[in-house]
GROMACS .gro file of C-alpha atoms in nm:
model
  484
    1MET     CA    1  -0.009   0.019  -0.042
    2THR     CA    2   0.307   0.274  -0.073
    3GLY     CA    3   0.195   0.570  -0.121
    4LEU     CA    4  -0.154   0.551   0.026
    5THR     CA    5  -0.184   0.787   0.330
    6GLU     CA    6  -0.201   0.611   0.639
    7PRO     CA    7  -0.459   0.680   0.928
    8THR     CA    8  -0.403   0.987   1.189
    9GLY     CA    9  -0.494   1.038   1.521
   10PRO     CA   10  -0.349   0.872   1.824
   11THR     CA   11  -0.130   0.575   1.811
   12GLY     CA   12  -0.178   0.423   2.133
   13PRO     CA   13  -0.291   0.470   2.467
   14THR     CA   14  -0.319   0.728   2.683
   15GLY     CA   15  -0.534   0.675   2.876
   16PRO     CA   16  -0.651   0.509   3.207
   17THR     CA   17  -0.695   0.093   3.250
   18ILE     CA   18  -1.067   0.010   3.261
   19THR     CA   19  -1.127  -0.373   3.407
   20ILE     CA   20  -1.438  -0.544   3.249
   21THR     CA   21  -1.539  -0.880   3.460
   22THR     CA   22  -1.846  -0.915   3.217
   23PRO     CA   23  -1.945  -0.809   2.824
   24ASP     CA   24  -2.197  -0.586   2.946
   25ALA     CA   25  -1.933  -0.367   3.142
   26LEU     CA   26  -1.787  -0.311   2.815
   27ASP     CA   27  -2.044  -0.043   2.703
   28ALA     CA   28  -2.099   0.310   2.565
   29ALA     CA   29  -1.919   0.489   2.796
   30ALA     CA   30  -1.639   0.187   2.787
   31VAL     CA   31  -1.592   0.179   2.439
   32ARG     CA   32  -1.565   0.627   2.420
   33ALA     CA   33  -1.288   0.593   2.690
   34VAL     CA   34  -1.035   0.330   2.441
   35ALA     CA   35  -1.109   0.506   2.111
   36ALA     CA   36  -0.946   0.850   2.313
   37GLY     CA   37  -0.690   0.619   2.449
   38ALA     CA   38  -0.822   0.383   2.808
   39ARG     CA   39  -0.646  -0.049   2.798
   40LEU     CA   40  -0.826  -0.295   2.905
   41HIS     CA   41  -0.801  -0.575   3.197
   42LEU     CA   42  -1.031  -0.893   3.173
   43ASP     CA   43  -1.090  -1.017   3.442
   44ASP     CA   44  -0.973  -1.370   3.414
   45ALA     CA   45  -1.336  -1.518   3.575
   46LEU     CA   46  -1.506  -1.394   3.246
   47LEU     CA   47  -1.183  -1.526   3.048
   48ALA     CA   48  -1.279  -1.872   3.225
   49ALA     CA   49  -1.659  -1.848   3.108
   50VAL     CA   50  -1.537  -1.732   2.785
   51GLY     CA   51  -1.295  -2.041   2.755
   52GLU     CA   52  -1.593  -2.310   2.872
   53ARG     CA   53  -1.773  -2.184   2.567
   54ARG     CA   54  -1.510  -2.268   2.374
   55ALA     CA   55  -1.480  -2.605   2.497
   56ALA     CA   56  -1.806  -2.635   2.372
   57ALA     CA   57  -1.843  -2.499   2.069
   58VAL     CA   58  -1.505  -2.677   1.952
   59ALA     CA   59  -1.653  -3.045   2.103
   60ALA     CA   60  -1.948  -2.957   1.870
   61LEU     CA   61  -1.754  -2.901   1.551
   62ALA     CA   62  -1.564  -3.191   1.640
   63GLU     CA   63  -1.893  -3.456   1.630
   64GLY     CA   64  -1.931  -3.297   1.301
   65ALA     CA   65  -2.211  -3.031   1.370
   66PRO     CA   66  -2.231  -2.820   1.025
   67ALA     CA   67  -2.099  -2.420   1.053
   68TYR     CA   68  -2.126  -2.195   0.795
   69GLY     CA   69  -1.835  -2.021   0.702
   70VAL     CA   70  -1.672  -2.273   0.948
   71THR     CA   71  -1.737  -2.606   0.787
   72SER     CA   72  -1.820  -2.480   0.435
   73GLY     CA   73  -1.755  -2.194   0.226
   74MET     CA   74  -1.924  -1.869   0.257
   75GLY     CA   75  -2.183  -1.617   0.048
   76ALA     CA   76  -2.290  -1.823  -0.311
   77LEU     CA   77  -2.007  -2.110  -0.164
   78ALA     CA   78  -2.136  -2.244   0.138
   79ASP     CA   79  -2.292  -2.568   0.030
   80ARG     CA   80  -1.934  -2.661  -0.071
   81ARG     CA   81  -1.818  -2.906   0.223
   82LEU     CA   82  -1.470  -2.816   0.300
   83THR     CA   83  -1.252  -3.097   0.414
   84ALA     CA   84  -1.120  -3.148   0.793
   85GLU     CA   85  -0.735  -3.059   0.578
   86GLU     CA   86  -0.937  -2.717   0.462
   87GLN     CA   87  -1.095  -2.604   0.783
   88ALA     CA   88  -0.770  -2.614   0.955
   89GLY     CA   89  -0.672  -2.291   0.754
   90HIS     CA   90  -1.027  -2.151   0.650
   91SER     CA   91  -1.014  -1.851   0.920
   92VAL     CA   92  -0.706  -1.746   0.823
   93ARG     CA   93  -0.794  -1.724   0.462
   94LEU     CA   94  -1.156  -1.551   0.513
   95MET     CA   95  -0.922  -1.216   0.581
   96ALA     CA   96  -0.690  -1.268   0.321
   97ALA     CA   97  -0.968  -1.309   0.036
   98ARG     CA   98  -1.195  -1.018   0.222
   99ALA     CA   99  -0.985  -0.759   0.268
  100VAL     CA  100  -1.005  -0.552  -0.114
  101GLY     CA  101  -1.004  -0.185   0.075
  102GLU     CA  102  -0.773   0.071   0.016
  103ALA     CA  103  -0.782   0.444   0.183
  104PRO     CA  104  -0.900   0.662   0.300
  105TRP     CA  105  -0.841   0.471   0.630
  106LEU     CA  106  -1.045   0.467   1.012
  107GLU     CA  107  -0.920   0.725   1.242
  108GLN     CA  108  -0.693   0.592   1.482
  109PRO     CA  109  -0.950   0.642   1.791
  110GLU     CA  110  -1.240   0.481   1.570
  111SER     CA  111  -1.008   0.141   1.509
  112ARG     CA  112  -0.974   0.217   1.914
  113ALA     CA  113  -1.325   0.219   1.908
  114LEU     CA  114  -1.408  -0.119   1.653
  115VAL     CA  115  -1.135  -0.357   1.832
  116ALA     CA  116  -1.351  -0.241   2.148
  117VAL     CA  117  -1.690  -0.347   2.044
  118ARG     CA  118  -1.582  -0.620   1.848
  119LEU     CA  119  -1.420  -0.763   2.181
  120ARG     CA  120  -1.809  -0.692   2.339
  121THR     CA  121  -1.930  -0.907   2.079
  122LEU     CA  122  -1.683  -1.166   2.071
  123LEU     CA  123  -1.700  -1.204   2.493
  124HIS     CA  124  -2.081  -1.296   2.457
  125PRO     CA  125  -2.157  -1.672   2.535
  126GLU     CA  126  -2.318  -1.772   2.146
  127SER     CA  127  -1.957  -1.654   1.967
  128GLY     CA  128  -1.762  -1.991   2.063
  129VAL     CA  129  -1.390  -1.809   2.008
  130SER     CA  130  -1.153  -1.886   2.299
  131ALA     CA  131  -1.044  -1.645   2.533
  132ASP     CA  132  -0.675  -1.615   2.407
  133LEU     CA  133  -0.843  -1.436   2.107
  134CYS     CA  134  -1.051  -1.209   2.356
  135ALA     CA  135  -0.693  -1.121   2.520
  136ARG     CA  136  -0.500  -1.065   2.224
  137LEU     CA  137  -0.771  -0.799   2.138
  138ALA     CA  138  -0.776  -0.629   2.415
  139ALA     CA  139  -0.364  -0.619   2.395
  140LEU     CA  140  -0.386  -0.462   2.093
  141LEU     CA  141  -0.521  -0.152   2.262
  142GLY     CA  142  -0.196  -0.130   2.524
  143ARG     CA  143  -0.003  -0.129   2.208
  144PRO     CA  144   0.195   0.146   2.111
  145ASP     CA  145   0.217   0.172   1.770
  146PRO     CA  146  -0.077   0.221   1.519
  147LEU     CA  147  -0.341  -0.046   1.464
  148PRO     CA  148  -0.381  -0.217   1.082
  149PRO     CA  149  -0.572   0.002   0.814
  150VAL     CA  150  -0.929   0.023   0.794
  151PRO     CA  151  -1.047   0.188   0.481
  152ARG     CA  152  -1.403   0.412   0.606
  153THR     CA  153  -1.588   0.373   0.245
  154GLY     CA  154  -1.601   0.075  -0.003
  155ASN     CA  155  -1.803  -0.181   0.091
  156GLY     CA  156  -2.013  -0.361  -0.103
  157ALA     CA  157  -2.163  -0.590   0.184
  158ALA     CA  158  -2.421  -0.707   0.307
  159GLY     CA  159  -2.211  -0.689   0.664
  160GLU     CA  160  -1.899  -0.561   0.702
  161ILE     CA  161  -1.684  -0.827   0.572
  162LEU     CA  162  -1.445  -0.602   0.346
  163PRO     CA  163  -1.317  -0.348   0.638
  164LEU     CA  164  -1.272  -0.628   0.878
  165ALA     CA  165  -1.055  -0.819   0.696
  166HIS     CA  166  -0.800  -0.550   0.727
  167ALA     CA  167  -0.852  -0.459   1.107
  168TRP     CA  168  -0.834  -0.799   1.170
  169ALA     CA  169  -0.444  -0.883   0.955
  170ASP     CA  170  -0.214  -0.882   1.272
  171LEU     CA  171  -0.395  -1.117   1.495
  172ALA     CA  172  -0.466  -1.394   1.130
  173ALA     CA  173  -0.063  -1.392   1.067
  174ASP     CA  174   0.000  -1.512   1.396
  175GLY     CA  175  -0.281  -1.777   1.357
  176LEU     CA  176  -0.714  -1.815   1.401
  177GLY     CA  177  -0.868  -2.161   1.532
  178PRO     CA  178  -1.219  -2.280   1.398
  179LYS     CA  179  -1.422  -2.014   1.344
  180GLU     CA  180  -1.299  -1.738   1.469
  181GLY     CA  181  -1.229  -1.551   1.143
  182ILE     CA  182  -1.579  -1.547   1.041
  183ALA     CA  183  -1.686  -1.437   1.413
  184LEU     CA  184  -1.437  -1.161   1.379
  185LEU     CA  185  -1.628  -1.104   1.061
  186ALA     CA  186  -1.989  -1.133   1.176
  187GLY     CA  187  -2.192  -0.908   1.265
  188THR     CA  188  -2.178  -0.430   1.278
  189PRO     CA  189  -1.926  -0.348   1.482
  190LEU     CA  190  -1.783  -0.121   1.319
  191ALA     CA  191  -2.120   0.059   1.293
  192THR     CA  192  -2.194   0.056   1.604
  193ALA     CA  193  -1.849   0.215   1.738
  194LEU     CA  194  -1.902   0.442   1.475
  195ALA     CA  195  -2.255   0.592   1.571
  196LEU     CA  196  -2.085   0.555   1.929
  197LEU     CA  197  -1.831   0.834   1.828
  198ARG     CA  198  -2.058   0.949   1.598
  199ALA     CA  199  -2.342   1.064   1.842
  200GLU     CA  200  -2.088   1.237   2.162
  201GLU     CA  201  -2.006   1.414   1.782
  202THR     CA  202  -2.291   1.549   1.738
  203ARG     CA  203  -2.436   1.656   2.107
  204VAL     CA  204  -2.077   1.834   2.124
  205LEU     CA  205  -2.177   2.047   1.827
  206ALA     CA  206  -2.572   2.096   1.914
  207HIS     CA  207  -2.417   2.239   2.261
  208GLN     CA  208  -2.134   2.433   2.097
  209ALA     CA  209  -2.396   2.598   1.806
  210VAL     CA  210  -2.590   2.726   2.135
  211LEU     CA  211  -2.309   2.983   2.228
  212ALA     CA  212  -2.288   3.032   1.772
  213ALA     CA  213  -2.679   3.098   1.789
  214ALA     CA  214  -2.724   3.320   2.117
  215GLY     CA  215  -2.435   3.500   1.987
  216ALA     CA  216  -2.550   3.555   1.621
  217ILE     CA  217  -2.973   3.632   1.853
  218ALA     CA  218  -2.769   3.910   2.063
  219VAL     CA  219  -2.627   4.055   1.713
  220ALA     CA  220  -2.951   4.093   1.591
  221GLY     CA  221  -3.081   4.209   1.883
  222VAL     CA  222  -3.390   4.041   1.809
  223PRO     CA  223  -3.716   3.968   2.075
  224HIS     CA  224  -3.670   3.633   2.302
  225ASP     CA  225  -3.995   3.623   2.283
  226PRO     CA  226  -3.890   3.266   2.113
  227TYR     CA  227  -3.678   3.074   2.369
  228ARG     CA  228  -3.887   3.129   2.669
  229PRO     CA  229  -3.897   2.745   2.830
  230GLU     CA  230  -4.266   2.750   2.885
  231LEU     CA  231  -4.311   2.653   2.538
  232ALA     CA  232  -4.152   2.377   2.493
  233ARG     CA  233  -4.476   2.195   2.724
  234ASP     CA  234  -4.329   1.885   2.830
  235ASP     CA  235  -4.126   1.871   2.581
  236ASP     CA  236  -3.812   1.756   2.794
  237VAL     CA  237  -3.549   1.820   2.515
  238LEU     CA  238  -3.635   2.096   2.394
  239ALA     CA  239  -3.705   2.270   2.724
  240GLY     CA  240  -3.318   2.139   2.798
  241VAL     CA  241  -3.234   2.376   2.470
  242LEU     CA  242  -3.400   2.628   2.537
  243ALA     CA  243  -3.314   2.688   2.906
  244ASP     CA  244  -2.915   2.668   2.778
  245LEU     CA  245  -2.989   2.928   2.505
  246GLY     CA  246  -3.141   3.113   2.802
  247ARG     CA  247  -2.865   3.105   3.036
  248ARG     CA  248  -2.652   3.227   2.750
  249LEU     CA  249  -2.879   3.485   2.625
  250GLY     CA  250  -2.896   3.731   3.009
  251ASP     CA  251  -3.222   3.956   2.962
  252ALA     CA  252  -3.392   4.003   2.693
  253PRO     CA  253  -3.319   4.303   2.498
  254ASP     CA  254  -3.546   4.683   2.531
  255PRO     CA  255  -3.830   4.655   2.361
  256THR     CA  256  -3.804   5.025   2.334
  257LEU     CA  257  -3.509   4.909   2.113
  258ARG     CA  258  -3.567   4.660   1.923
  259ARG     CA  259  -3.594   4.712   1.549
  260HIS     CA  260  -3.818   4.460   1.438
  261LEU     CA  261  -4.127   4.275   1.634
  262GLN     CA  262  -4.018   3.902   1.505
  263ALA     CA  263  -3.634   3.806   1.391
  264PRO     CA  264  -3.643   3.605   1.091
  265VAL     CA  265  -3.672   3.208   1.091
  266SER     CA  266  -3.323   3.094   1.158
  267LEU     CA  267  -3.307   3.278   1.457
  268ARG     CA  268  -3.635   3.227   1.567
  269VAL     CA  269  -3.625   2.832   1.470
  270VAL     CA  270  -3.286   2.753   1.688
  271GLY     CA  271  -3.447   2.537   2.051
  272PRO     CA  272  -3.608   2.351   1.785
  273VAL     CA  273  -3.351   2.242   1.495
  274LEU     CA  274  -3.098   2.181   1.788
  275ALA     CA  275  -3.384   1.990   2.005
  276ALA     CA  276  -3.399   1.748   1.678
  277VAL     CA  277  -3.080   1.711   1.676
  278HIS     CA  278  -3.058   1.573   2.062
  279ARG     CA  279  -3.333   1.357   1.980
  280ALA     CA  280  -3.149   1.219   1.643
  281ALA     CA  281  -2.868   1.163   1.838
  282THR     CA  282  -3.012   0.957   2.085
  283ALA     CA  283  -3.183   0.743   1.850
  284LEU     CA  284  -2.835   0.669   1.674
  285GLU     CA  285  -2.660   0.584   2.089
  286ASP     CA  286  -3.007   0.370   2.149
  287ALA     CA  287  -2.935   0.183   1.818
  288ALA     CA  288  -2.602   0.075   1.956
  289ALA     CA  289  -2.700  -0.017   2.261
  290ARG     CA  290  -2.931  -0.244   2.091
  291ALA     CA  291  -2.660  -0.379   1.844
  292LEU     CA  292  -2.357  -0.393   2.129
  293CYS     CA  293  -2.628  -0.632   2.363
  294GLY     CA  294  -2.736  -0.783   2.037
  295VAL     CA  295  -2.704  -1.151   1.840
  296THR     CA  296  -2.423  -1.048   1.615
  297ASP     CA  297  -2.261  -1.367   1.500
  298SER     CA  298  -2.381  -1.537   1.231
  299PRO     CA  299  -2.394  -1.888   1.274
  300ALA     CA  300  -2.365  -1.780   1.671
  301PHE     CA  301  -2.320  -2.104   1.877
  302LEU     CA  302  -2.679  -2.160   2.081
  303ASP     CA  303  -2.858  -2.449   2.274
  304ASP     CA  304  -2.512  -2.579   2.147
  305ALA     CA  305  -2.550  -2.533   1.778
  306PHE     CA  306  -2.471  -2.385   1.473
  307VAL     CA  307  -2.764  -2.073   1.368
  308GLY     CA  308  -2.777  -1.828   1.091
  309THR     CA  309  -2.858  -1.523   1.261
  310PRO     CA  310  -2.950  -1.161   1.064
  311GLY     CA  311  -2.711  -0.943   1.312
  312PHE     CA  312  -2.529  -0.847   0.989
  313HIS     CA  313  -2.803  -0.626   0.844
  314GLY     CA  314  -2.714  -0.333   1.065
  315ILE     CA  315  -3.046  -0.133   0.923
  316ASP     CA  316  -3.086  -0.002   1.268
  317LEU     CA  317  -2.743   0.173   1.280
  318ALA     CA  318  -2.846   0.275   0.913
  319ALA     CA  319  -3.149   0.416   0.962
  320THR     CA  320  -3.055   0.631   1.249
  321ALA     CA  321  -2.768   0.680   1.149
  322ALA     CA  322  -2.882   0.917   0.818
  323GLY     CA  323  -3.173   1.023   1.066
  324ALA     CA  324  -2.928   1.225   1.234
  325ARG     CA  325  -2.798   1.367   0.946
  326TYR     CA  326  -3.090   1.535   0.844
  327ALA     CA  327  -3.176   1.712   1.112
  328VAL     CA  328  -2.718   1.777   1.095
  329VAL     CA  329  -2.715   1.894   0.795
  330HIS     CA  330  -3.068   2.130   0.889
  331ALA     CA  331  -2.870   2.283   1.207
  332ALA     CA  332  -2.628   2.429   0.974
  333ALA     CA  333  -2.843   2.546   0.685
  334VAL     CA  334  -3.023   2.791   0.941
  335GLY     CA  335  -2.663   2.843   1.098
  336ALA     CA  336  -2.539   2.914   0.729
  337ALA     CA  337  -2.913   3.152   0.683
  338ARG     CA  338  -2.859   3.343   0.984
  339VAL     CA  339  -2.522   3.416   0.877
  340HIS     CA  340  -2.639   3.591   0.602
  341ARG     CA  341  -2.889   3.789   0.806
  342LEU     CA  342  -2.601   3.913   1.038
  343LEU     CA  343  -2.470   4.055   0.701
  344ASP     CA  344  -2.761   4.282   0.707
  345PRO     CA  345  -2.789   4.650   0.800
  346GLU     CA  346  -3.130   4.574   0.821
  347VAL     CA  347  -3.145   4.338   1.058
  348THR     CA  348  -2.846   4.442   1.296
  349GLY     CA  349  -2.801   4.817   1.259
  350LEU     CA  350  -2.413   4.724   1.165
  351PRO     CA  351  -2.209   4.744   0.890
  352ALA     CA  352  -2.330   4.630   0.593
  353GLN     CA  353  -2.243   4.330   0.456
  354LEU     CA  354  -2.027   4.328   0.872
  355SER     CA  355  -1.749   4.543   0.691
  356ALA     CA  356  -1.568   4.755   0.808
  357ASP     CA  357  -1.545   5.051   0.568
  358PRO     CA  358  -1.863   4.925   0.280
  359GLY     CA  359  -1.752   4.961  -0.093
  360PRO     CA  360  -1.406   5.027  -0.051
  361GLN     CA  361  -1.444   4.654   0.200
  362ALA     CA  362  -1.659   4.374   0.117
  363GLY     CA  363  -1.618   4.240   0.434
  364LEU     CA  364  -1.822   3.884   0.566
  365THR     CA  365  -2.059   3.771   0.199
  366PRO     CA  366  -1.768   3.589   0.081
  367LEU     CA  367  -1.763   3.405   0.379
  368HIS     CA  368  -2.151   3.367   0.325
  369LYS     CA  369  -2.083   3.207   0.018
  370ARG     CA  370  -1.866   2.937   0.160
  371LEU     CA  371  -2.088   2.840   0.411
  372VAL     CA  372  -2.329   2.840   0.131
  373GLY     CA  373  -2.123   2.549  -0.101
  374GLU     CA  374  -2.028   2.327   0.301
  375VAL     CA  375  -2.417   2.302   0.314
  376ARG     CA  376  -2.507   2.274  -0.062
  377ALA     CA  377  -2.152   1.936  -0.090
  378VAL     CA  378  -2.371   1.753   0.246
  379ALA     CA  379  -2.739   1.868   0.118
  380ASP     CA  380  -2.803   1.538  -0.086
  381GLY     CA  381  -2.909   1.206  -0.002
  382GLY     CA  382  -3.163   0.969  -0.044
  383VAL     CA  383  -3.213   0.579   0.020
  384PRO     CA  384  -2.941   0.396  -0.079
  385LEU     CA  385  -3.069   0.136  -0.322
  386PRO     CA  386  -2.977  -0.254  -0.242
  387MET     CA  387  -2.741  -0.396  -0.564
  388GLU     CA  388  -2.709  -0.824  -0.541
  389THR     CA  389  -2.339  -0.953  -0.510
  390SER     CA  390  -2.190  -1.256  -0.441
  391GLN     CA  391  -2.381  -1.380  -0.734
  392GLY     CA  392  -2.774  -1.295  -0.552
  393GLN     CA  393  -2.674  -1.478  -0.238
  394GLU     CA  394  -2.681  -1.130  -0.082
  395ASP     CA  395  -2.908  -0.916  -0.253
  396VAL     CA  396  -2.974  -0.611  -0.122
  397GLN     CA  397  -2.736  -0.459   0.225
  398SER     CA  398  -2.850  -0.184   0.507
  399PHE     CA  399  -2.472   0.079   0.340
  400ALA     CA  400  -2.476   0.114   0.799
  401LEU     CA  401  -2.128   0.194   0.717
  402GLU     CA  402  -2.193   0.488   0.421
  403GLU     CA  403  -2.428   0.646   0.640
  404SER     CA  404  -2.225   0.680   0.874
  405GLU     CA  405  -1.984   0.831   0.658
  406ARG     CA  406  -2.186   1.028   0.528
  407LEU     CA  407  -2.293   1.153   0.892
  408ARG     CA  408  -1.902   1.193   1.001
  409VAL     CA  409  -1.909   1.517   0.662
  410ALA     CA  410  -2.253   1.674   0.745
  411LEU     CA  411  -2.137   1.691   1.075
  412GLY     CA  412  -1.727   1.796   0.912
  413ALA     CA  413  -1.958   2.046   0.713
  414TRP     CA  414  -2.127   2.183   1.001
  415ARG     CA  415  -1.821   2.249   1.214
  416THR     CA  416  -1.731   2.478   0.922
  417VAL     CA  417  -2.083   2.662   0.953
  418LEU     CA  418  -2.059   2.692   1.342
  419ALA     CA  419  -1.691   2.861   1.245
  420GLY     CA  420  -1.807   3.078   1.039
  421GLU     CA  421  -2.078   3.187   1.204
  422LEU     CA  422  -1.886   3.280   1.514
  423LEU     CA  423  -1.673   3.445   1.291
  424ALA     CA  424  -1.971   3.665   1.200
  425VAL     CA  425  -2.031   3.692   1.584
  426HIS     CA  426  -1.700   3.801   1.650
  427GLN     CA  427  -1.626   4.026   1.306
  428ALA     CA  428  -2.014   4.275   1.471
  429ARG     CA  429  -1.866   4.260   1.841
  430LEU     CA  430  -1.567   4.428   1.670
  431LEU     CA  431  -1.762   4.710   1.507
  432GLY     CA  432  -1.956   4.785   1.857
  433ALA     CA  433  -2.194   4.470   1.889
  434PRO     CA  434  -2.300   4.439   2.224
  435VAL     CA  435  -2.313   4.044   2.328
  436PRO     CA  436  -2.440   3.866   2.711
  437THR     CA  437  -2.133   3.888   2.998
  438ALA     CA  438  -2.240   3.508   2.977
  439LEU     CA  439  -2.115   3.487   2.624
  440GLN     CA  440  -1.781   3.692   2.737
  441PRO     CA  441  -1.562   3.428   2.813
  442ALA     CA  442  -1.670   3.183   2.524
  443LEU     CA  443  -1.560   3.417   2.217
  444ASP     CA  444  -1.253   3.602   2.345
  445GLU     CA  445  -1.130   3.241   2.348
  446VAL     CA  446  -1.234   3.228   1.967
  447ALA     CA  447  -1.044   3.665   1.977
  448ALA     CA  448  -0.767   3.412   2.109
  449VAL     CA  449  -0.706   3.225   1.764
  450LEU     CA  450  -0.741   3.501   1.563
  451PRO     CA  451  -0.554   3.802   1.441
  452GLU     CA  452  -0.646   4.135   1.531
  453GLY     CA  453  -0.898   4.370   1.319
  454ALA     CA  454  -1.211   4.392   1.122
  455ASP     CA  455  -1.080   4.463   0.749
  456ASP     CA  456  -1.061   4.182   0.503
  457ARG     CA  457  -0.828   3.929   0.524
  458PRO     CA  458  -0.837   3.658   0.376
  459ARG     CA  459  -1.080   3.433   0.617
  460GLY     CA  460  -1.030   3.055   0.531
  461THR     CA  461  -0.792   3.053   0.792
  462ASP     CA  462  -0.999   3.217   1.027
  463LEU     CA  463  -1.231   2.924   1.020
  464ALA     CA  464  -0.975   2.704   1.054
  465ALA     CA  465  -0.859   2.811   1.351
  466ILE     CA  466  -1.196   2.835   1.470
  467SER     CA  467  -1.263   2.513   1.379
  468ALA     CA  468  -1.009   2.346   1.504
  469LEU     CA  469  -1.137   2.532   1.806
  470LEU     CA  470  -1.437   2.400   1.803
  471ALA     CA  471  -1.276   2.052   1.730
  472ALA     CA  472  -1.072   2.027   2.045
  473GLY     CA  473  -1.409   2.074   2.256
  474TRP     CA  474  -1.470   2.457   2.293
  475SER     CA  475  -1.712   2.519   2.577
  476SER     CA  476  -1.659   2.221   2.640
  477PRO     CA  477  -1.739   1.919   2.810
  478ALA     CA  478  -2.086   1.938   2.734
  479PRO     CA  479  -2.330   1.919   3.016
  480PRO     CA  480  -2.596   1.597   2.985
  481ALA     CA  481  -2.782   1.512   2.717
  482ALA     CA  482  -3.149   1.671   2.671
  483GLY     CA  483  -3.381   1.470   2.812
  484ARG     CA  484  -3.191   1.232   2.879
   0.00000   0.00000   0.00000
């Protein structure tokens, strides 16, 4: 793979060691901690229980029990019975033939999350893998060198066998026992891991968006009527967003100084838009929780027999990722619209286009054009159509990984829009717009990464600086999830 871009991000453990005593202990919080650099230690009693199930699975195979992908070929070749000699090396061969991906690769935190989720599923009784394999997976998270590159796109399989074949290259090279190859390739561990990371990223951006929107509301000097907490009634999610917004805004502007009785829609709908984002993140987290607990092996070792399952079909994860992307793209579009409103002196009472010298200087109109382009680039998207593969054996796909990637790109676009909105608020502040006291420390942090002055300059550099500030957790840690 010479010349291909290597995965980026932290390459080794940087956090604490988490002891796992039951499969359930490797929950969403633990997976996210592993992504951030934590190590895992598997309790001896847990490994002993895994070993007992492994012994039962091996005994069943020795008695001649048929098992898809263990005693047979895969896909359209599932009816081909393997000889004892062929079965011996089958787990390793499964990886080599399916490693057909290439760059772009997952970032290392994403790969670490994948290892953690895969380990969670292998610790379930129905996996039938060895305690040694589970210990080797845990050991991967403690080594200082990078995990193997895993492609983030190009998965046209019914499950995730293509990227997973890359993920376990090192394990396969060191040898795998019967059923361990198919167990490593089964289920939706990557979509599950990415769902957990994307949901957290979505919540952080939603929290940051409250501050950006509060800044825009303050600059526009619009009435605070749409942000009254009682408008939420029994909607706890909306109530949480409005309460956060209210804390940032402080007192409403003097009615005698208002320029307009009613604000443009983009400024009025902050609460419902961000509440929808929080709900979408919750749905994604819930789908990931179901996947963590579900039976994902196929075949699964249940009641001392190997049975086929549909646990590889990640429609739950795909649908919730698509729903989150819809909410995120809408939030980005609304944010870009707010920036456009801030360029209008009829809305803000500030110089046209937030220019330090309207006419000779353009101000932020070019910035708004950039934000419109960002939104347009992620606005398309429908339901992916299934296509037959494996000679018709796989005649439908969920495309959960592709939906996760589209969500990741949409989140990146929203972060750019938020950076643009904060840049517009900063520029308005330089031009004399007042901002609430509660917002000033956060906006001071934005100002600290920007050059001084309000004159025209290449604003792409400004956007990049604020985007990096957001990605580093500006204004974080986020408050508890609204309505949770």
